[in-house]
Short mmCIF file of C-alpha atoms in Angstrom, two decimals:
data_model
loop_
_atom_site.label_atom_id
_atom_site.label_comp_id
_atom_site.label_asym_id
_atom_site.label_seq_id
_atom_site.Cartn_x
_atom_site.Cartn_y
_atom_site.Cartn_z
CA UNK A 1 -19.58 70.61 -31.04
CA UNK A 2 -17.75 70.21 -27.74
CA UNK A 3 -14.37 68.64 -27.23
CA UNK A 4 -15.99 65.79 -25.30
CA UNK A 5 -18.34 65.06 -28.18
CA UNK A 6 -15.40 65.09 -30.61
CA UNK A 7 -13.52 62.64 -28.44
CA UNK A 8 -16.54 60.34 -28.22
CA UNK A 9 -16.99 60.43 -31.98
CA UNK A 10 -13.32 59.64 -32.51
CA UNK A 11 -13.50 56.78 -30.06
CA UNK A 12 -16.40 55.23 -31.97
CA UNK A 13 -14.27 55.12 -35.08
CA UNK A 14 -11.51 53.20 -33.34
CA UNK A 15 -11.56 49.41 -33.80
CA UNK A 16 -10.85 47.87 -30.43
CA UNK A 17 -10.19 44.15 -30.25
CA UNK A 18 -10.21 42.36 -26.91
CA UNK A 19 -7.53 39.75 -26.15
CA UNK A 20 -10.22 37.05 -26.11
CA UNK A 21 -11.44 38.01 -29.57
CA UNK A 22 -7.87 37.99 -30.89
CA UNK A 23 -7.32 34.55 -29.35
CA UNK A 24 -10.53 33.14 -30.83
CA UNK A 25 -9.55 34.55 -34.20
CA UNK A 26 -6.28 32.65 -34.37
CA UNK A 27 -6.51 29.71 -36.82
CA UNK A 28 -4.13 27.57 -34.77
CA UNK A 29 -6.17 27.80 -31.54
CA UNK A 30 -7.98 24.52 -32.14
CA UNK A 31 -4.76 22.66 -32.90
CA UNK A 32 -3.07 24.04 -29.77
CA UNK A 33 -5.95 22.77 -27.64
CA UNK A 34 -5.70 19.42 -29.42
CA UNK A 35 -1.92 19.27 -28.91
CA UNK A 36 -2.31 19.88 -25.19
CA UNK A 37 -4.93 17.13 -24.98
CA UNK A 38 -2.73 14.64 -26.88
CA UNK A 39 0.29 15.52 -24.73
CA UNK A 40 -1.61 15.01 -21.48
CA UNK A 41 -3.13 11.78 -22.81
CA UNK A 42 0.19 10.13 -23.64
CA UNK A 43 1.90 11.57 -20.57
CA UNK A 44 -0.68 9.66 -18.53
CA UNK A 45 -0.70 6.38 -20.50
CA UNK A 46 2.98 6.15 -21.53
CA UNK A 47 5.49 6.25 -18.69
CA UNK A 48 8.46 7.02 -20.93
CA UNK A 49 6.71 9.78 -22.88
CA UNK A 50 8.01 12.62 -20.66
CA UNK A 51 11.67 11.62 -20.90
CA UNK A 52 14.02 14.00 -22.69
CA UNK A 53 15.06 11.29 -25.14
CA UNK A 54 11.41 10.64 -25.94
CA UNK A 55 10.84 14.34 -26.57
CA UNK A 56 13.76 14.28 -29.00
CA UNK A 57 12.20 11.36 -30.86
CA UNK A 58 8.81 13.10 -31.01
CA UNK A 59 10.32 16.34 -32.28
CA UNK A 60 12.27 14.48 -34.95
CA UNK A 61 9.14 12.70 -36.19
CA UNK A 62 7.29 16.02 -36.17
CA UNK A 63 10.07 17.83 -38.04
CA UNK A 64 10.16 15.32 -40.90
CA UNK A 65 6.47 16.06 -41.49
CA UNK A 66 6.59 19.72 -40.48
CA UNK A 67 9.25 20.71 -43.02
CA UNK A 68 6.77 19.86 -45.78
CA UNK A 69 3.63 20.81 -43.86
CA UNK A 70 4.72 24.47 -43.73
CA UNK A 71 4.84 25.14 -47.51
CA UNK A 72 1.83 22.86 -48.03
CA UNK A 73 -0.09 24.99 -45.50
CA UNK A 74 0.84 28.19 -47.35
CA UNK A 75 -0.30 26.56 -50.58
CA UNK A 76 -3.61 25.59 -48.99
CA UNK A 77 -4.08 29.11 -47.65
CA UNK A 78 -3.62 30.15 -51.28
CA UNK A 79 -6.48 27.83 -52.22
CA UNK A 80 -4.57 24.95 -53.86
CA UNK A 81 -3.27 21.41 -53.25
CA UNK A 82 -0.17 19.48 -54.25
CA UNK A 83 -0.55 15.72 -54.49
CA UNK A 84 2.98 15.36 -55.83
CA UNK A 85 4.66 16.65 -52.65
CA UNK A 86 5.44 13.20 -51.24
CA UNK A 87 7.13 11.72 -54.31
CA UNK A 88 8.85 15.05 -54.98
CA UNK A 89 10.85 14.49 -51.79
CA UNK A 90 12.09 11.19 -53.20
CA UNK A 91 12.80 12.81 -56.57
CA UNK A 92 14.95 15.42 -54.83
CA UNK A 93 17.01 12.74 -53.09
CA UNK A 94 17.35 10.65 -56.26
CA UNK A 95 18.58 13.58 -58.36
CA UNK A 96 21.24 14.49 -55.78
CA UNK A 97 22.44 10.93 -55.44
CA UNK A 98 22.44 9.84 -59.09
CA UNK A 99 23.90 13.08 -60.45
CA UNK A 100 26.76 13.02 -57.95
CA UNK A 101 27.46 9.33 -58.53
CA UNK A 102 27.22 9.31 -62.31
CA UNK A 103 29.20 12.53 -62.76
CA UNK A 104 31.68 11.63 -60.01
CA UNK A 105 31.21 15.18 -58.84
CA UNK A 106 31.36 16.73 -55.42
CA UNK A 107 28.17 15.83 -53.57
CA UNK A 108 27.31 19.51 -53.23
CA UNK A 109 27.03 19.76 -57.02
CA UNK A 110 24.29 17.13 -56.92
CA UNK A 111 22.62 18.98 -54.06
CA UNK A 112 22.58 22.18 -56.12
CA UNK A 113 21.21 20.44 -59.21
CA UNK A 114 18.51 18.85 -57.06
CA UNK A 115 17.46 22.27 -55.79
CA UNK A 116 17.07 23.55 -59.35
CA UNK A 117 15.09 20.46 -60.37
CA UNK A 118 12.64 20.57 -57.46
CA UNK A 119 12.05 24.31 -57.89
CA UNK A 120 11.43 23.64 -61.59
CA UNK A 121 8.88 20.94 -60.74
CA UNK A 122 7.09 23.35 -58.43
CA UNK A 123 7.15 26.07 -61.09
CA UNK A 124 5.78 23.55 -63.62
CA UNK A 125 2.84 22.75 -61.33
CA UNK A 126 2.08 26.42 -60.83
CA UNK A 127 2.48 27.27 -64.50
CA UNK A 128 0.20 24.43 -65.64
CA UNK A 129 -2.38 25.38 -63.04
CA UNK A 130 -2.55 29.03 -64.04
CA UNK A 131 -2.37 28.41 -67.79
CA UNK A 132 -4.88 25.57 -68.07
CA UNK A 133 -7.16 26.67 -65.19
CA UNK A 134 -7.65 22.99 -64.37
CA UNK A 135 -8.13 22.07 -60.70
CA UNK A 136 -4.90 21.64 -58.76
CA UNK A 137 -6.07 18.12 -57.89
CA UNK A 138 -5.84 17.10 -61.55
CA UNK A 139 -2.59 18.95 -62.29
CA UNK A 140 -0.67 17.64 -59.31
CA UNK A 141 -2.15 14.15 -59.61
CA UNK A 142 -0.65 14.04 -63.10
CA UNK A 143 2.69 15.25 -61.72
CA UNK A 144 2.48 12.66 -58.94
CA UNK A 145 2.05 9.84 -61.47
CA UNK A 146 4.82 11.15 -63.73
CA UNK A 147 7.29 11.53 -60.87
CA UNK A 148 6.42 8.10 -59.49
CA UNK A 149 7.16 6.53 -62.86
CA UNK A 150 10.28 8.61 -63.47
CA UNK A 151 11.69 7.84 -60.03
CA UNK A 152 11.44 4.12 -60.65
CA UNK A 153 12.25 4.20 -64.38
CA UNK A 154 15.39 6.34 -64.20
CA UNK A 155 16.72 4.55 -61.12
CA UNK A 156 16.45 1.15 -62.80
CA UNK A 157 17.72 2.51 -66.13
CA UNK A 158 20.83 4.11 -64.65
CA UNK A 159 21.62 1.80 -61.74
CA UNK A 160 19.89 -1.43 -62.71
CA UNK A 161 18.08 -1.64 -59.36
CA UNK A 162 15.30 0.19 -57.53
CA UNK A 163 17.77 1.90 -55.19
CA UNK A 164 20.68 4.27 -55.74
CA UNK A 165 24.34 3.49 -55.19
CA UNK A 166 25.97 4.65 -51.98
CA UNK A 167 27.72 8.02 -52.15
CA UNK A 168 29.04 7.93 -48.58
CA UNK A 169 32.67 7.84 -49.77
CA UNK A 170 32.33 10.79 -52.16
CA UNK A 171 33.80 14.23 -51.60
CA UNK A 172 31.50 16.61 -49.77
CA UNK A 173 29.31 13.89 -48.23
CA UNK A 174 30.45 14.60 -44.69
CA UNK A 175 29.76 18.33 -44.82
CA UNK A 176 26.40 17.76 -46.50
CA UNK A 177 25.42 15.29 -43.81
CA UNK A 178 26.30 17.89 -41.17
CA UNK A 179 23.90 20.35 -42.80
CA UNK A 180 20.99 18.03 -43.54
CA UNK A 181 21.22 15.00 -41.24
CA UNK A 182 23.47 15.71 -38.25
CA UNK A 183 22.59 15.30 -34.59
CA UNK A 184 23.05 18.13 -32.10
CA UNK A 185 23.65 17.16 -28.47
CA UNK A 186 21.97 19.34 -25.84
CA UNK A 187 22.16 18.30 -22.20
CA UNK A 188 23.24 14.81 -23.16
CA UNK A 189 20.26 14.33 -25.48
CA UNK A 190 20.62 14.22 -29.25
CA UNK A 191 18.35 16.37 -31.42
CA UNK A 192 18.26 16.05 -35.19
CA UNK A 193 19.16 19.14 -37.23
CA UNK A 194 15.84 18.80 -39.09
CA UNK A 195 14.22 20.35 -36.02
CA UNK A 196 16.17 23.56 -36.69
CA UNK A 197 15.23 23.47 -40.39
CA UNK A 198 11.59 23.04 -39.38
CA UNK A 199 11.58 25.91 -36.89
CA UNK A 200 13.37 28.18 -39.38
CA UNK A 201 10.76 27.45 -42.05
CA UNK A 202 7.94 28.17 -39.60
CA UNK A 203 9.53 31.50 -38.66
CA UNK A 204 10.11 32.57 -42.28
CA UNK A 205 6.65 31.47 -43.40
CA UNK A 206 5.00 33.29 -40.48
CA UNK A 207 6.92 36.45 -41.31
CA UNK A 208 5.85 36.21 -44.96
CA UNK A 209 2.19 35.68 -44.05
CA UNK A 210 1.93 38.32 -41.35
CA UNK A 211 4.49 41.00 -42.24
CA UNK A 212 4.81 41.17 -46.01
CA UNK A 213 2.73 42.16 -49.00
CA UNK A 214 3.18 38.66 -50.39
CA UNK A 215 1.35 37.32 -47.34
CA UNK A 216 -1.63 39.54 -48.11
CA UNK A 217 -1.56 38.23 -51.67
CA UNK A 218 -1.64 34.62 -50.45
CA UNK A 219 -4.69 35.20 -48.27
CA UNK A 220 -6.40 37.22 -51.00
CA UNK A 221 -5.79 34.61 -53.69
CA UNK A 222 -7.05 31.85 -51.41
CA UNK A 223 -10.14 33.79 -50.43
CA UNK A 224 -11.24 34.85 -53.94
CA UNK A 225 -8.73 34.84 -56.77
CA UNK A 226 -10.98 36.79 -59.16
CA UNK A 227 -11.53 39.56 -56.64
CA UNK A 228 -7.81 39.53 -55.84
CA UNK A 229 -6.93 39.87 -59.52
CA UNK A 230 -9.40 42.75 -59.85
CA UNK A 231 -7.54 44.76 -57.18
CA UNK A 232 -4.12 44.16 -58.71
CA UNK A 233 -2.87 41.05 -56.90
CA UNK A 234 -0.46 39.08 -59.14
CA UNK A 235 -2.39 35.83 -58.91
CA UNK A 236 -0.24 33.89 -61.36
CA UNK A 237 3.06 34.81 -59.73
CA UNK A 238 1.66 34.12 -56.27
CA UNK A 239 0.47 30.62 -57.13
CA UNK A 240 3.68 29.72 -58.95
CA UNK A 241 5.69 31.02 -55.99
CA UNK A 242 3.65 28.89 -53.58
CA UNK A 243 4.28 25.75 -55.63
CA UNK A 244 7.98 26.57 -55.76
CA UNK A 245 7.86 26.86 -51.97
CA UNK A 246 6.63 23.26 -51.85
CA UNK A 247 9.55 22.37 -54.11
CA UNK A 248 11.95 24.02 -51.65
CA UNK A 249 10.50 22.02 -48.77
CA UNK A 250 10.78 18.82 -50.83
CA UNK A 251 14.43 19.61 -51.54
CA UNK A 252 15.26 20.00 -47.83
CA UNK A 253 13.38 16.82 -46.92
CA UNK A 254 14.95 14.91 -49.81
CA UNK A 255 18.47 15.86 -48.80
CA UNK A 256 17.78 14.74 -45.26
CA UNK A 257 16.49 11.42 -46.60
CA UNK A 258 19.60 10.92 -48.71
CA UNK A 259 22.23 11.92 -46.19
CA UNK A 260 20.58 9.97 -43.38
CA UNK A 261 20.75 6.61 -45.16
CA UNK A 262 23.36 7.05 -47.96
CA UNK A 263 21.04 5.38 -50.49
CA UNK A 264 17.47 6.06 -51.63
CA UNK A 265 14.69 3.66 -52.56
CA UNK A 266 12.89 4.94 -55.66
CA UNK A 267 9.44 3.91 -54.41
CA UNK A 268 9.51 5.98 -51.22
CA UNK A 269 7.28 8.97 -50.53
CA UNK A 270 4.01 7.68 -51.98
CA UNK A 271 1.19 8.59 -49.59
CA UNK A 272 3.15 11.16 -47.59
CA UNK A 273 1.41 14.02 -49.42
CA UNK A 274 -1.79 13.15 -47.54
CA UNK A 275 0.05 13.32 -44.22
CA UNK A 276 1.32 16.82 -45.05
CA UNK A 277 -2.21 17.93 -45.90
CA UNK A 278 -3.57 16.35 -42.73
CA UNK A 279 -1.00 18.21 -40.62
CA UNK A 280 -1.99 21.50 -42.26
CA UNK A 281 -5.73 20.83 -41.78
CA UNK A 282 -5.26 19.78 -38.14
CA UNK A 283 -3.31 23.04 -37.76
CA UNK A 284 -6.30 25.11 -38.85
CA UNK A 285 -6.00 25.46 -42.63
CA UNK A 286 -9.28 25.35 -44.51
CA UNK A 287 -9.77 23.08 -47.51
CA UNK A 288 -11.40 26.03 -49.29
CA UNK A 289 -8.37 28.31 -48.80
CA UNK A 290 -7.93 31.81 -47.44
CA UNK A 291 -7.47 30.76 -43.81
CA UNK A 292 -4.66 29.19 -41.79
CA UNK A 293 -1.17 29.78 -40.44
CA UNK A 294 2.35 28.39 -40.54
CA UNK A 295 2.36 28.00 -36.76
CA UNK A 296 -0.80 25.92 -37.02
CA UNK A 297 0.88 23.55 -39.47
CA UNK A 298 3.76 23.16 -37.01
CA UNK A 299 1.33 22.29 -34.22
CA UNK A 300 -0.40 19.82 -36.54
CA UNK A 301 2.95 18.17 -37.30
CA UNK A 302 3.75 18.08 -33.59
CA UNK A 303 0.44 16.30 -32.92
CA UNK A 304 1.38 13.81 -35.62
CA UNK A 305 4.78 13.23 -33.98
CA UNK A 306 3.28 12.80 -30.50
CA UNK A 307 0.69 10.33 -31.78
CA UNK A 308 3.04 8.22 -33.92
CA UNK A 309 5.63 7.89 -31.16
CA UNK A 310 3.24 8.00 -28.22
CA UNK A 311 1.59 4.80 -29.39
CA UNK A 312 5.01 3.14 -29.43
CA UNK A 313 5.93 4.46 -25.99
CA UNK A 314 2.60 3.22 -24.63
CA UNK A 315 3.39 -0.20 -26.17
CA UNK A 316 0.14 -0.31 -28.09
CA UNK A 317 -0.36 -2.01 -31.42
CA UNK A 318 0.94 0.49 -34.05
CA UNK A 319 -1.72 -0.78 -36.45
CA UNK A 320 -4.10 1.59 -34.66
CA UNK A 321 -2.05 4.65 -35.61
CA UNK A 322 -4.09 5.50 -38.72
CA UNK A 323 -7.29 5.22 -36.69
CA UNK A 324 -6.04 7.77 -34.16
CA UNK A 325 -4.79 10.02 -36.95
CA UNK A 326 -8.16 9.96 -38.69
CA UNK A 327 -10.00 10.61 -35.43
CA UNK A 328 -7.75 13.59 -34.70
CA UNK A 329 -8.36 14.95 -38.19
CA UNK A 330 -12.13 14.88 -37.70
CA UNK A 331 -11.96 16.29 -34.17
CA UNK A 332 -9.56 19.04 -35.20
CA UNK A 333 -11.75 20.02 -38.16
CA UNK A 334 -14.85 20.19 -35.95
CA UNK A 335 -12.99 22.15 -33.27
CA UNK A 336 -11.60 24.59 -35.84
CA UNK A 337 -15.08 25.14 -37.26
CA UNK A 338 -16.43 25.81 -33.76
CA UNK A 339 -13.61 28.26 -33.02
CA UNK A 340 -14.29 30.16 -36.25
CA UNK A 341 -17.98 30.44 -35.46
CA UNK A 342 -17.19 31.73 -31.98
CA UNK A 343 -14.74 34.25 -33.42
CA UNK A 344 -17.31 35.48 -35.94
CA UNK A 345 -19.96 35.70 -33.22
CA UNK A 346 -17.78 37.99 -31.08
CA UNK A 347 -17.16 40.49 -33.90
#
């Protein structure tokens, strides 16, 4: 066999992927196209949309959703849901506030206790899911109802009202506010620190998914957990870890909620879990699991921020917001399905 034949044979064994095929294979492609369309739309219809201060407002709205959308997206890639994510944010804020107030402790002690509690709630969801083998919809719906009742019950039992007492005058409040709810001024425009938290979570989650063995486990578990278990993937640990990731996101969001307003209403957060899921789906995550990206969830949250604030800037009736959000969800799902089919067709 000649050297030329050997080279040809070797070349046939090499998997070459064109830039177009790589682009079509990215789960966030559809959401990026949608984000560009939404941006151009509001830039045309809302005169103030392109101002720097407006961009700051949009990014802040996106970050408050995006902080939770990132771990929710990873959980969905792993094939599961968490309907308790919205009220868990409120639970995180309530634990920090009430523990600090009742124990007259440094605010950072309450923050630390809240972190342990929210991680424990996430671990509980994952443990119950893997032990009972019930659908995550049922498990987390039960947790949602329990947390909703506990948030209201404990707040009224301890404080006598549906809201917590102010902790603004307690030791450590100022430094905690700097970490979780401060405003950074860039070029004369204020940007909330939650934007940095959001971007950091996207970066860490992307690194986990694309550069670590744990990322392979997440995709494998979401694609087919039985097949993943058969090849040695620690399915139980992976799912528990994903639910604890949602707990971490809820802790960050809860601390921002607390240190932005000093007090917390016990009934907040109900319904936000659907918004987190919508952001992840718009960003390219599949309901069935095994497909998606952290960057996509960030783009989905950015679309949410542009829409919610763009309607205000355009001076339209905000009652139409849910309509636009639902329309974007359907369009994004259809576009993502089309992109996947095109990617599969080019293989």
